[in-house]
Coordinates of C-alpha atoms and ligand atoms in Angstrom, one line a residue:
X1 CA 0.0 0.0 0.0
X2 CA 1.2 3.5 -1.0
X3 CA 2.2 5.3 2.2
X4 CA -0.2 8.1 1.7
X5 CA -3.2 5.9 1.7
X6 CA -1.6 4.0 5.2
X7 CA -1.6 7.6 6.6
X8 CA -4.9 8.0 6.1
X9 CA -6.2 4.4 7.1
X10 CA -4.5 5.0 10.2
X11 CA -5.7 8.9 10.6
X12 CA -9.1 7.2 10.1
X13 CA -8.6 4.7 13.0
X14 CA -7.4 7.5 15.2
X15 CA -3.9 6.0 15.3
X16 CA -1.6 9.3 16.0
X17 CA 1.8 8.1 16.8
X18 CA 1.5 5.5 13.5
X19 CA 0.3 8.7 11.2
X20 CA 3.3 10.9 13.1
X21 CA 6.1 7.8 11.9
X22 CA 4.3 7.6 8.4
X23 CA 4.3 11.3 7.4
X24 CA 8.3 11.5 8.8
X25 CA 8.3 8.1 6.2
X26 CA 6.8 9.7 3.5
X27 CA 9.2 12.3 3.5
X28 CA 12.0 10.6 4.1
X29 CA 10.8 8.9 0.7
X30 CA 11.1 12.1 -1.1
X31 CA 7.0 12.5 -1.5
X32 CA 6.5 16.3 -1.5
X33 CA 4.7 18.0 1.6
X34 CA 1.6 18.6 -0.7
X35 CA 1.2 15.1 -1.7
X36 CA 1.4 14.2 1.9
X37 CA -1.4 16.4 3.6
X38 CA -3.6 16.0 0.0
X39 CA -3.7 11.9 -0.1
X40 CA -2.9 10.9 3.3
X41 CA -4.0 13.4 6.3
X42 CA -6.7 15.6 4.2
X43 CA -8.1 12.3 2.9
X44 CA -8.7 10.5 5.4
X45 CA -10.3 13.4 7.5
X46 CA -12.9 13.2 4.4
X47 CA -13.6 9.9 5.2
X48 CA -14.2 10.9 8.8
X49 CA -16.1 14.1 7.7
X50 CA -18.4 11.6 5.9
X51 CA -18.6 8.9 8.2
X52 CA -20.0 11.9 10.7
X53 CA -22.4 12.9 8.6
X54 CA -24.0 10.2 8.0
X55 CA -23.9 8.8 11.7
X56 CA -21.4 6.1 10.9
X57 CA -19.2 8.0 13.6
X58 CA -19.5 10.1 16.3
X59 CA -18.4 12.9 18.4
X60 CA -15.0 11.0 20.1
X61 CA -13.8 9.3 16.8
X62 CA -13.9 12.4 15.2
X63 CA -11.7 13.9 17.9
X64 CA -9.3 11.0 18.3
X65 CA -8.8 11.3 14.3
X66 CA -8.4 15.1 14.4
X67 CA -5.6 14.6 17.3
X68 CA -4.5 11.9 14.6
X69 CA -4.3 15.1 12.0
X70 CA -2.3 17.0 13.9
X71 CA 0.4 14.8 15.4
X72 CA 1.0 14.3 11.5
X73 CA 1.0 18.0 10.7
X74 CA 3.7 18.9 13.6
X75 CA 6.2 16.9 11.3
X76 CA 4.7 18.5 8.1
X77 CA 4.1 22.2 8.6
X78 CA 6.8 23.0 8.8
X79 CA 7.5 21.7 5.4
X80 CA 5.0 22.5 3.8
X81 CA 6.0 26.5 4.6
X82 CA 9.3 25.8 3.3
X83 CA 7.9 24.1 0.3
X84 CA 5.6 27.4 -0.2
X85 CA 2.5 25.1 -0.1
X86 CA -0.2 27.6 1.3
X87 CA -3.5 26.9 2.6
X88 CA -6.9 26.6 0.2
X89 CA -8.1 29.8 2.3
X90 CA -8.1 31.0 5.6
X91 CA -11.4 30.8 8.0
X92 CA -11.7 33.0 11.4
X93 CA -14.0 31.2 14.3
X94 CA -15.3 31.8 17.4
X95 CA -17.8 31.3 19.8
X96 CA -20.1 34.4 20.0
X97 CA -20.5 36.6 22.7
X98 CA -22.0 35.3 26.1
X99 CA -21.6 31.8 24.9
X100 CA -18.8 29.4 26.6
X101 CA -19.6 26.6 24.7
X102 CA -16.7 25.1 22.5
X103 CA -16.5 21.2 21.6
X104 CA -18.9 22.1 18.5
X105 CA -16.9 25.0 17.3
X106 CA -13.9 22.9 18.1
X107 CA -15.1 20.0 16.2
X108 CA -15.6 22.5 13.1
X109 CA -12.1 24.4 13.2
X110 CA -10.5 20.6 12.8
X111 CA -12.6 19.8 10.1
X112 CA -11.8 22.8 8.5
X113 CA -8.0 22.3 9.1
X114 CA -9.0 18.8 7.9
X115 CA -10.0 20.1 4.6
X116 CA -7.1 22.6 4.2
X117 CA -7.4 25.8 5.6
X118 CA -5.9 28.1 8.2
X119 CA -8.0 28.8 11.3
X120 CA -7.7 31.3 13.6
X121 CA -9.7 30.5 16.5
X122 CA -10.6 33.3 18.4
X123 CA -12.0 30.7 21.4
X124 CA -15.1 31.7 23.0
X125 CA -17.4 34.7 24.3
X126 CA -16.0 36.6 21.5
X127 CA -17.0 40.1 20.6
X128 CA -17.9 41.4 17.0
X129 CA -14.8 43.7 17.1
X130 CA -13.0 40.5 18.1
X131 CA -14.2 38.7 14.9
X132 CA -13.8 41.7 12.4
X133 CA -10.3 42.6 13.8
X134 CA -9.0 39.3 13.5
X135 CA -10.4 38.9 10.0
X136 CA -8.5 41.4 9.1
X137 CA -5.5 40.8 10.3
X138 CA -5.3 37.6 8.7
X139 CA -6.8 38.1 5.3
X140 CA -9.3 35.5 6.2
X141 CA -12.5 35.5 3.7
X142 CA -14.9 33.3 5.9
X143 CA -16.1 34.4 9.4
X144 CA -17.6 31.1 11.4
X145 CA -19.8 32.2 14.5
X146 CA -20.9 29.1 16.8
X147 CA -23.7 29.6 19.3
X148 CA -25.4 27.4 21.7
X149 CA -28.2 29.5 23.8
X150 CA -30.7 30.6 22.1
X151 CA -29.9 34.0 24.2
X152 CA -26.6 34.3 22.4
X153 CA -27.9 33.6 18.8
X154 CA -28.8 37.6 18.1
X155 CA -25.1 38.0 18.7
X156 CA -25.0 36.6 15.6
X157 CA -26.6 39.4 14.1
X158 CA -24.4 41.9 15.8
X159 CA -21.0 40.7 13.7
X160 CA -22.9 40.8 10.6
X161 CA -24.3 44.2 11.3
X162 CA -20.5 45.2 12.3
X163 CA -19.0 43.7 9.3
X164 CA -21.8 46.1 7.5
X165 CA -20.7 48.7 9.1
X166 CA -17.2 48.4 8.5
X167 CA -18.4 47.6 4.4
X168 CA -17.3 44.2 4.7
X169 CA -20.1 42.7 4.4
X170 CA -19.8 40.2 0.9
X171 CA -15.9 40.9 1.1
X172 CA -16.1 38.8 4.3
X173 CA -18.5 36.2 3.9
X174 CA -20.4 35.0 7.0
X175 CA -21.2 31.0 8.1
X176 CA -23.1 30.2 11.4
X177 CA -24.1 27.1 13.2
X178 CA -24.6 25.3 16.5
X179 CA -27.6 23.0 18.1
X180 CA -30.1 25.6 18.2
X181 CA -28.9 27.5 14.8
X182 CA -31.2 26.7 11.8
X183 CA -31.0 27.6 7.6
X184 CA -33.8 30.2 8.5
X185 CA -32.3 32.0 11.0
X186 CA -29.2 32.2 8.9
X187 CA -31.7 34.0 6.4
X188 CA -33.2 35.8 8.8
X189 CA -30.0 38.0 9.9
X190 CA -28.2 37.7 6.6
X191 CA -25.5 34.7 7.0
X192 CA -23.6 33.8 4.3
X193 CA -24.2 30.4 4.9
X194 CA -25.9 27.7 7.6
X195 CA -23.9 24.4 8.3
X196 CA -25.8 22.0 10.8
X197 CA -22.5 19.6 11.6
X198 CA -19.0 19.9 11.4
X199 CA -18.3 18.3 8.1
X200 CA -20.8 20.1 6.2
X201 CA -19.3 23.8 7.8
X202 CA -15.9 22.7 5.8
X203 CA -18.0 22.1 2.4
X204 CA -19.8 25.5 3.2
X205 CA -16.3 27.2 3.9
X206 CA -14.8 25.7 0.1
X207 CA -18.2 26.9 -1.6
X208 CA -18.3 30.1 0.2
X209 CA -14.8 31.4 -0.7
X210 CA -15.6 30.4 -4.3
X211 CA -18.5 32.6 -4.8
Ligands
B1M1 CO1 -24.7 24.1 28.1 N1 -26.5 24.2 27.4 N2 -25.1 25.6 29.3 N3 -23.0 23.7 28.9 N4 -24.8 22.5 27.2 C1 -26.9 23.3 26.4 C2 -26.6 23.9 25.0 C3 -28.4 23.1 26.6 C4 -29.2 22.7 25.3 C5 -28.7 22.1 27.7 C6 -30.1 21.9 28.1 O1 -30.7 22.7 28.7 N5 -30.7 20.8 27.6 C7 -28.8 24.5 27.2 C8 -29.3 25.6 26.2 C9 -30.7 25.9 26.1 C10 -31.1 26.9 25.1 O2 -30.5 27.9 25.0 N6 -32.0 26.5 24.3 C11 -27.6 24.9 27.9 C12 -27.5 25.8 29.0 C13 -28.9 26.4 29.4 C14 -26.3 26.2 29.6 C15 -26.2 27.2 30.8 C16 -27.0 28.5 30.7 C17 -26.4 26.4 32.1 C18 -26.4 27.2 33.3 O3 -25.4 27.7 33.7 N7 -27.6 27.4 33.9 C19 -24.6 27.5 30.7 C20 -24.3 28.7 29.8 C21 -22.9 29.1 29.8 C22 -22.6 30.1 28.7 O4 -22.3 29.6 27.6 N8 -22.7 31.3 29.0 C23 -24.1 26.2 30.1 C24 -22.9 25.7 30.4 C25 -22.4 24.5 29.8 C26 -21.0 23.9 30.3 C27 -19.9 24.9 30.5 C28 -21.3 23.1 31.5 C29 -20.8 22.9 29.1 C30 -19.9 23.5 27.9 C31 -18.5 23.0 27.9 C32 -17.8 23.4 26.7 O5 -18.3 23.6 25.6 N9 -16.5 23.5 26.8 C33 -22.2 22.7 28.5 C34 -22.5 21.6 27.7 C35 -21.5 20.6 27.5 C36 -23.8 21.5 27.1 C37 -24.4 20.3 26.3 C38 -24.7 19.2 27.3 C39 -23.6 19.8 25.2 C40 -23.1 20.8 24.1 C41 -22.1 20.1 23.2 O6 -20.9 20.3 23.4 N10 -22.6 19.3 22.3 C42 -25.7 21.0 25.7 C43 -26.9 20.0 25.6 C44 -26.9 19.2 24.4 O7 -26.6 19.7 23.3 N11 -27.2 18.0 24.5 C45 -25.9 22.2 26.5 C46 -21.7 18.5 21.4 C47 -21.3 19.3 20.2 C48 -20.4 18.5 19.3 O8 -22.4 19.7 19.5 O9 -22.1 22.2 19.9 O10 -24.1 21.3 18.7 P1 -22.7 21.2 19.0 O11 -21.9 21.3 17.6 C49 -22.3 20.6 16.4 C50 -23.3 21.3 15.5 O12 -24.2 22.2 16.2 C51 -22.4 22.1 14.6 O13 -21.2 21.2 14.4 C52 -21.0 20.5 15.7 C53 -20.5 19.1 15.3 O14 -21.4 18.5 14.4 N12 -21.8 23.4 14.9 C54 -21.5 24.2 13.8 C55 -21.5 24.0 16.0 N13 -21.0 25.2 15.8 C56 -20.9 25.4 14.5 C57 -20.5 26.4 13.7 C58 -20.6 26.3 12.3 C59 -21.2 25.2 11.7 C60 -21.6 24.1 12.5 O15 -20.2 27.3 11.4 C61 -19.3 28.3 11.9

């Protein structure tokens, strides 16, 4: 078996230190840093991102395969920055204001670093100032607000309203989600997009930055 696809059987079964020795293997084989994260760590984080979707796995495997993900990108990064291999775009995420709740959010910012992007996680209770300035700062093109209360969904509406009022708005595009977040809502305060689980949020993210 090629040693790409035995990094990501093993990312898939959540095997860390195995896809940590395969991806020093891989390079030690002269496979470029791209090939690497695109055949072996990014594809089998799809598999997982499918798996979840469609109930085949849950909350813990997902976790275990993501911890997988990133053991394997401590040896890669930092080739891949001296290859020159940049990220497919670059997504800022928080929890909004009021809110403390994380393991969804969490969940969404390795899936997205599962699919290829950057992520700058600016953790929980986050303001809208917090979201726009770190936007900004990072060239990021998607903003991802999590919330979990219904109490701290309208602080949804406040970072889109900000990102208005800085003229942002459609230069920064806007995805929400969490348990009690629906599609409608997301039409209802003018979201960019709705993603009800964490696999979908990384397809939203790669259509959003598209369009
Ligand atoms: Co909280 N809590 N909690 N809590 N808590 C809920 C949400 C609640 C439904 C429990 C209940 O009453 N049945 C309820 C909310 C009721 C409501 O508003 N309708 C509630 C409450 C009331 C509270 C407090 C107010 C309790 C109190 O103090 N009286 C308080 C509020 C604190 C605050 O935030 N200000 C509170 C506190 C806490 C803990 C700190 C104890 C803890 C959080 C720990 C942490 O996150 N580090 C906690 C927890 C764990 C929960 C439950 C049990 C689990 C939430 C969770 O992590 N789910 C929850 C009840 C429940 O959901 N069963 C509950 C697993 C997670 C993977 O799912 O976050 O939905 P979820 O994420 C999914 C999708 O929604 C989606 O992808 C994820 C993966 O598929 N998704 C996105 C999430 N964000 C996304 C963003 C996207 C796209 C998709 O794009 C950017």
């Amino acid at each position: 078996m090629a040693v790409t696809n035995e990094i990501a059987e093993c990312l898939i079964k959540g095997q860390a230190p195995k896809v940590k020795e395969l991806v020093q293997a891989a390079l030690d084989q002269g496979i470029a840093p791209a090939v690497i994260l695109n055949e072996g760590l990014i594809a089998g984080m799809n598999v997982i991102g499918e798996r979840f979707k469609k109930n085949e796995v849950y909350v813990p495997e997902v976790l275990i395969a993501a911890r997988a993900m990133k053991m394997g990108m401590e040896v890669l990064k930092p080739r891949l920055a001296a290859a020159g291999v940049e990220p497919i775009g670059k997504v800022v995420i928080g929890t909004v204001k009021g809110d403390l709740h994380d393991i969804g959010k969490n969940l969404v910012a390795m899936m997205l670093e599962g699919a290829g992007f950057q992520v700058i996680d600016c953790g929980i209770d986050c303001a809208p100032e917090k979201f726009i300035k770190a936007a900004q700062e990072s060239g990021a093109t998607v903003i991802g607000m999590s919330a979990l209360l219904t109490t701290t969904m309208p602080a949804m509406k406040q970072v889109i309203e900000a990102l208005a009022a800085a003229g942002l708005k459609g230069k920064i595009k806007t995805m929400i989600g969490g348990a009690p977040v629906t599609q409608s809502y997301a039409d209802e305060i003018g979201a960019d997009g709705y993603a009800a689980d964490a696999a979908s949020a990384a397809d939203l993210a790669k259509t959003l930055m598209r369009n």
